[in-house]
Coordinates of C-alpha atoms in Angstrom, one line a residue:
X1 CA 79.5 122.5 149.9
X2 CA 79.5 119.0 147.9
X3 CA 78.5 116.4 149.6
X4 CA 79.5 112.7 150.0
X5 CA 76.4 111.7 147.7
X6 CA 77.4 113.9 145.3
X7 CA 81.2 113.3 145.3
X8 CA 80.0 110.0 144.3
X9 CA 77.8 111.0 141.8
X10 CA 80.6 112.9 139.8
X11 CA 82.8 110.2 140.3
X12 CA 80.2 108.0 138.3
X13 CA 80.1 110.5 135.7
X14 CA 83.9 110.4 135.0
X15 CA 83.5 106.6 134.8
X16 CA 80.7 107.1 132.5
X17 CA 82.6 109.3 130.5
X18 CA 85.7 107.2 130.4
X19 CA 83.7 104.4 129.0
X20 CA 82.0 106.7 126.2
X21 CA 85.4 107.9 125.3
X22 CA 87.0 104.8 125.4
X23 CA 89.6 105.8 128.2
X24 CA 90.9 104.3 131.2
X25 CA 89.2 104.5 134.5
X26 CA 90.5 107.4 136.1
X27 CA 88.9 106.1 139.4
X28 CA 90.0 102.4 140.2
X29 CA 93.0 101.6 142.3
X30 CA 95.2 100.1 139.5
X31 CA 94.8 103.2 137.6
X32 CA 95.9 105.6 140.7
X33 CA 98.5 103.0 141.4
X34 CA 100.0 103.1 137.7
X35 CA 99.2 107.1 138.0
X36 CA 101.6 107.6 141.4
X37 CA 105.0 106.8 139.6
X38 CA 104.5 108.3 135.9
X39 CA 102.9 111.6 137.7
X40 CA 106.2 111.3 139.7
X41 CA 108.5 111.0 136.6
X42 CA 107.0 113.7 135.0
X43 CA 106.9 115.7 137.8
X44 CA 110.5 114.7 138.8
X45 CA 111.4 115.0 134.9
X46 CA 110.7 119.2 135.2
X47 CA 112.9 119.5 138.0
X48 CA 115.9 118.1 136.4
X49 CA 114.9 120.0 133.0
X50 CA 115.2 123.0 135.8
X51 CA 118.4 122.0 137.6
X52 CA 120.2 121.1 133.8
X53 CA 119.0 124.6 132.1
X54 CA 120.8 126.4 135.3
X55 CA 123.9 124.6 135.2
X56 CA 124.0 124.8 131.1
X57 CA 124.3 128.5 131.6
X58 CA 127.5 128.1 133.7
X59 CA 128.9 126.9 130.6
X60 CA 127.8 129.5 128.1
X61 CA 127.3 132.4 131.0
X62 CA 126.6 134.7 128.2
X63 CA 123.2 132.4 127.2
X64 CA 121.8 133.1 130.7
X65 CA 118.7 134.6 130.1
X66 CA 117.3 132.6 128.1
X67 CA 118.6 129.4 129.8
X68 CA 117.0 131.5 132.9
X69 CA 113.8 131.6 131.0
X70 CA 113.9 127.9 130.5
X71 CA 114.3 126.3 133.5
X72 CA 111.4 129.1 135.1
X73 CA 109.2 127.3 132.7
X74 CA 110.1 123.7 133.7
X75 CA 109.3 125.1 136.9
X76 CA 105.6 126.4 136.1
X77 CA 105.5 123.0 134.6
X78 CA 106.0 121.1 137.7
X79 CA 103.4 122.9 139.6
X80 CA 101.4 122.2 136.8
X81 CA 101.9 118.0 136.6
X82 CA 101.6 118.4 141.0
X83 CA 98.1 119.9 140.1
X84 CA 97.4 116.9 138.1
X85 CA 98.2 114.5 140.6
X86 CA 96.5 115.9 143.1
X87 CA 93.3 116.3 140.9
X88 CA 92.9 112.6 140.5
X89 CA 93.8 112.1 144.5
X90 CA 97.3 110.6 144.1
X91 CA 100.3 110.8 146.0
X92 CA 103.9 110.8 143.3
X93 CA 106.3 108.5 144.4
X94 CA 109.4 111.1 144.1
X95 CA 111.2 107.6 145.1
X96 CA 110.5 105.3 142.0
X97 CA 111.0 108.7 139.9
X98 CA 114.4 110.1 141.1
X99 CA 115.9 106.4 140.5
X100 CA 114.3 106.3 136.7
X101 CA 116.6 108.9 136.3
X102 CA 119.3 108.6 137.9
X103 CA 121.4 106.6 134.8
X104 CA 120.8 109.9 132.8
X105 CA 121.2 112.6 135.5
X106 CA 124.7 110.9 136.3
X107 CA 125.6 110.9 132.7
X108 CA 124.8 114.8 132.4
X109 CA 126.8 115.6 136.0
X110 CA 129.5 113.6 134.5
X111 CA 129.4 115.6 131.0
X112 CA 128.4 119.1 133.5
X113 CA 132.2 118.2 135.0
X114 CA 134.0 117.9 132.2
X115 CA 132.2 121.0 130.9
X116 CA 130.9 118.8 127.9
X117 CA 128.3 121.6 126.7
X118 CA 127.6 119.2 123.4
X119 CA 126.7 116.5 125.8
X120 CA 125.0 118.2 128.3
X121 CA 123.1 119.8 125.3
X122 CA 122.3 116.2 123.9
X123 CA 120.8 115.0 127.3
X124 CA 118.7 117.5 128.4
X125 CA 117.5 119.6 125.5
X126 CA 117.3 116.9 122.6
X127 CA 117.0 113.6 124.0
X128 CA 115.0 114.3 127.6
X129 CA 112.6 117.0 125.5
X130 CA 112.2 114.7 122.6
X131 CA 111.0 112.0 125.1
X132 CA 108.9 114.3 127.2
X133 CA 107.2 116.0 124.0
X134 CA 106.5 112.4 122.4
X135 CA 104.8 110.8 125.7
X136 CA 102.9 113.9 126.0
X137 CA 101.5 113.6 122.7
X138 CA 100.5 110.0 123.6
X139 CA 99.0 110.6 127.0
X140 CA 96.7 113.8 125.8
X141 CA 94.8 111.1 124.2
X142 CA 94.1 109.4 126.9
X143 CA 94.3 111.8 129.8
X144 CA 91.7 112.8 132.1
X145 CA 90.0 116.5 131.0
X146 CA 92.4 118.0 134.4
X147 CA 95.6 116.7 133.1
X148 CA 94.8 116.9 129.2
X149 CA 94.2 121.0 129.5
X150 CA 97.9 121.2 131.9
X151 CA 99.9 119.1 129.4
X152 CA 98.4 120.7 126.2
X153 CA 99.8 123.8 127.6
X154 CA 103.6 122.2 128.6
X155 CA 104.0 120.7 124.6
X156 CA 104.4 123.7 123.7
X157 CA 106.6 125.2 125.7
X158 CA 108.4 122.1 125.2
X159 CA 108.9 122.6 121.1
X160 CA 110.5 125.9 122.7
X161 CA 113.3 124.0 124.6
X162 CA 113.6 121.5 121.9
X163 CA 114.1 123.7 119.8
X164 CA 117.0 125.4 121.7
X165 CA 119.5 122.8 121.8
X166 CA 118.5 122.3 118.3
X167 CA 119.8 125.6 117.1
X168 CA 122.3 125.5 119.3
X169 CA 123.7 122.0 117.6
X170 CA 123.2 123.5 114.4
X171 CA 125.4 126.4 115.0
X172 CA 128.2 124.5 115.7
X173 CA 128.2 121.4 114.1
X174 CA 131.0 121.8 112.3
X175 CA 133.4 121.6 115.9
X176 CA 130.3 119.5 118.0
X177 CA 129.7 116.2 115.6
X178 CA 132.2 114.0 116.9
X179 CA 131.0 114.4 120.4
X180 CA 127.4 114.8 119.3
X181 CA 127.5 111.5 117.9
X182 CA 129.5 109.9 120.5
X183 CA 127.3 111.2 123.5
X184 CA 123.9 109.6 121.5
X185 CA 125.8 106.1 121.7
X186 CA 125.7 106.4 125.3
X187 CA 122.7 108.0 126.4
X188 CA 120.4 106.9 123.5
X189 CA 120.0 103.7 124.9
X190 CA 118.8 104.7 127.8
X191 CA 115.8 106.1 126.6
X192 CA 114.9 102.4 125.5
X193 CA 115.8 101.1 128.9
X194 CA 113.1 104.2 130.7
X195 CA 110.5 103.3 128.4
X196 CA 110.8 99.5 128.6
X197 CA 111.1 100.4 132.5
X198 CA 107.7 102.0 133.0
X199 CA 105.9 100.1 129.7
X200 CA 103.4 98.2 132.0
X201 CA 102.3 101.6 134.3
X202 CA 102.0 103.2 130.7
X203 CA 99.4 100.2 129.3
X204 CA 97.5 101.0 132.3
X205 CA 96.7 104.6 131.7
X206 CA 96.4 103.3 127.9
X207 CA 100.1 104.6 126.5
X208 CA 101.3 101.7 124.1
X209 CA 105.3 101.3 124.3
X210 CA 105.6 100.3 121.0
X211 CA 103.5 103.7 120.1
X212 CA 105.7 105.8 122.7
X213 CA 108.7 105.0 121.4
X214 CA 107.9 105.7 117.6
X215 CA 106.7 109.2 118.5
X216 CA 109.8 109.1 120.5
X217 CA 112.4 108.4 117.3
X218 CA 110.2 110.3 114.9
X219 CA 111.1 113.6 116.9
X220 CA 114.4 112.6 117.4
X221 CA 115.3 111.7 114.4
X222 CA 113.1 114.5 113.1
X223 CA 115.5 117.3 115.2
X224 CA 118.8 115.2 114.1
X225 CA 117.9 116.3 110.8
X226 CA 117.0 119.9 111.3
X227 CA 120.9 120.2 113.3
X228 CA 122.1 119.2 109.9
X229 CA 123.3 115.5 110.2
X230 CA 122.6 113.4 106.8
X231 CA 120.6 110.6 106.5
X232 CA 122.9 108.1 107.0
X233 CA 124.6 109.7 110.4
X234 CA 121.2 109.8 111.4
X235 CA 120.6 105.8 110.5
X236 CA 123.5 105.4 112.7
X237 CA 122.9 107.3 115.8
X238 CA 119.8 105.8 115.5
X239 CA 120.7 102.0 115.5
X240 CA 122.1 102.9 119.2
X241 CA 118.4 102.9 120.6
X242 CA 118.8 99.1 119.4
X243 CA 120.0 97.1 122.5

């Protein structure tokens, strides 16, 4: 059994290491404090990735399975970001995280109503993995061993889901464009709004804004591409995330 002296021992070595590394301290109050609401927005962030894949599928029933497949993986993720929490001794606050999103979740219940699958597509499988993917990629850098080894493992299940709504997109663009483009004018600003929102929490654990949201329209703009929208559609639905 691990005693007191040598709880406190191992925490000085993860100090120790921070400081060779040149990351935060995982141990001091401000991080854990910072820690408790961007666990809980990543945590909270899986859930709604789960809840949107299942209600997706009522609109193309005959995509099921792999919408099925989906949201079981946002699920493992989840567990997985808990387990990170946990690790470090910190206690999500589900509160702060379910208001973050609560702009976007009522913007894909609104598009889930009108059966807007474009929309609902946009949300959760461009825009919400595009965010998710780029603040990953920041945060492995300066994540503690516990939490770098979990979200290595959720990126890439990520490019997965990403890359569903992609194809989808690209499929029917032809019919989709109009509403695709229309949708990003809402929504895409609202990414801006989430990241200036939590922009102090993310200094402390050593996430630049400015450097979150490049990654962030880099993939974007990156996917807009791929669906099959020119250069200067994609100029345009990109000037949106300027508010």
């Amino acid at each position: 059994m691990q005693t007191l002296e040598s709880n406190k021992n191992t925490t000085s070595e993860e100090s120790a290491d921070s400081i060779s590394l040149n990351l935060p301290d995982f141990t001091t109050d401000s991080y854990k404090d910072a820690y408790s609401r961007i666990n809980a927005i990543v945590i909270e962030g899986e859930q709604e990735a789960h809840d949107n894949y299942i209600s997706i599928a009522t609109l193309i029933p005959n995509e099921l399975e792999e919408l099925t497949k989906l949201a079981r993986m946002e699920m493992k993720h989840k567990k997985g970001f808990t387990a990170c929490g946990r690790n470090l001794g910190v206690v999500a606050d589900m509160e702060f995280a379910k208001k973050f999103f609560s702009k976007l979740h009522g913007n894909f219940q609104v598009a889930l109503e009108k059966g807007n699958l474009t929309t609902c597509l946009l949300i959760q499988a461009i825009l919400i993995e595009a965010f998710a993917i780029s603040a990953y990629h920041v945060y492995i850098r300066v994540a503690d061993p516990f939490a770098k080894k979990i979200t290595e493992g959720v990126v890439k299940d990520e490019y997965l889901h990403l890359n569903y709504g992609q194809e989808w997109l690209k499929e029917n663009l032809s019919t989709c464009k109009a509403e695709l483009m229309e949708a990003n004018k809402v929504n895409l600003p609202l990414i801006k709004k989430m990241l200036d929102e939590v922009a102090e929490d993310a200094s402390v654990l050593a996430m630049d804004k400015e450097e979150l949201m490049e990654e962030f329209m880099i993939a974007y703009q990156d996917t807009l591409m791929e669906i099959g929208l020119d250069n200067r559609e994609i100029a345009r639905m990109a000037m949106a995330a300027i508010v």
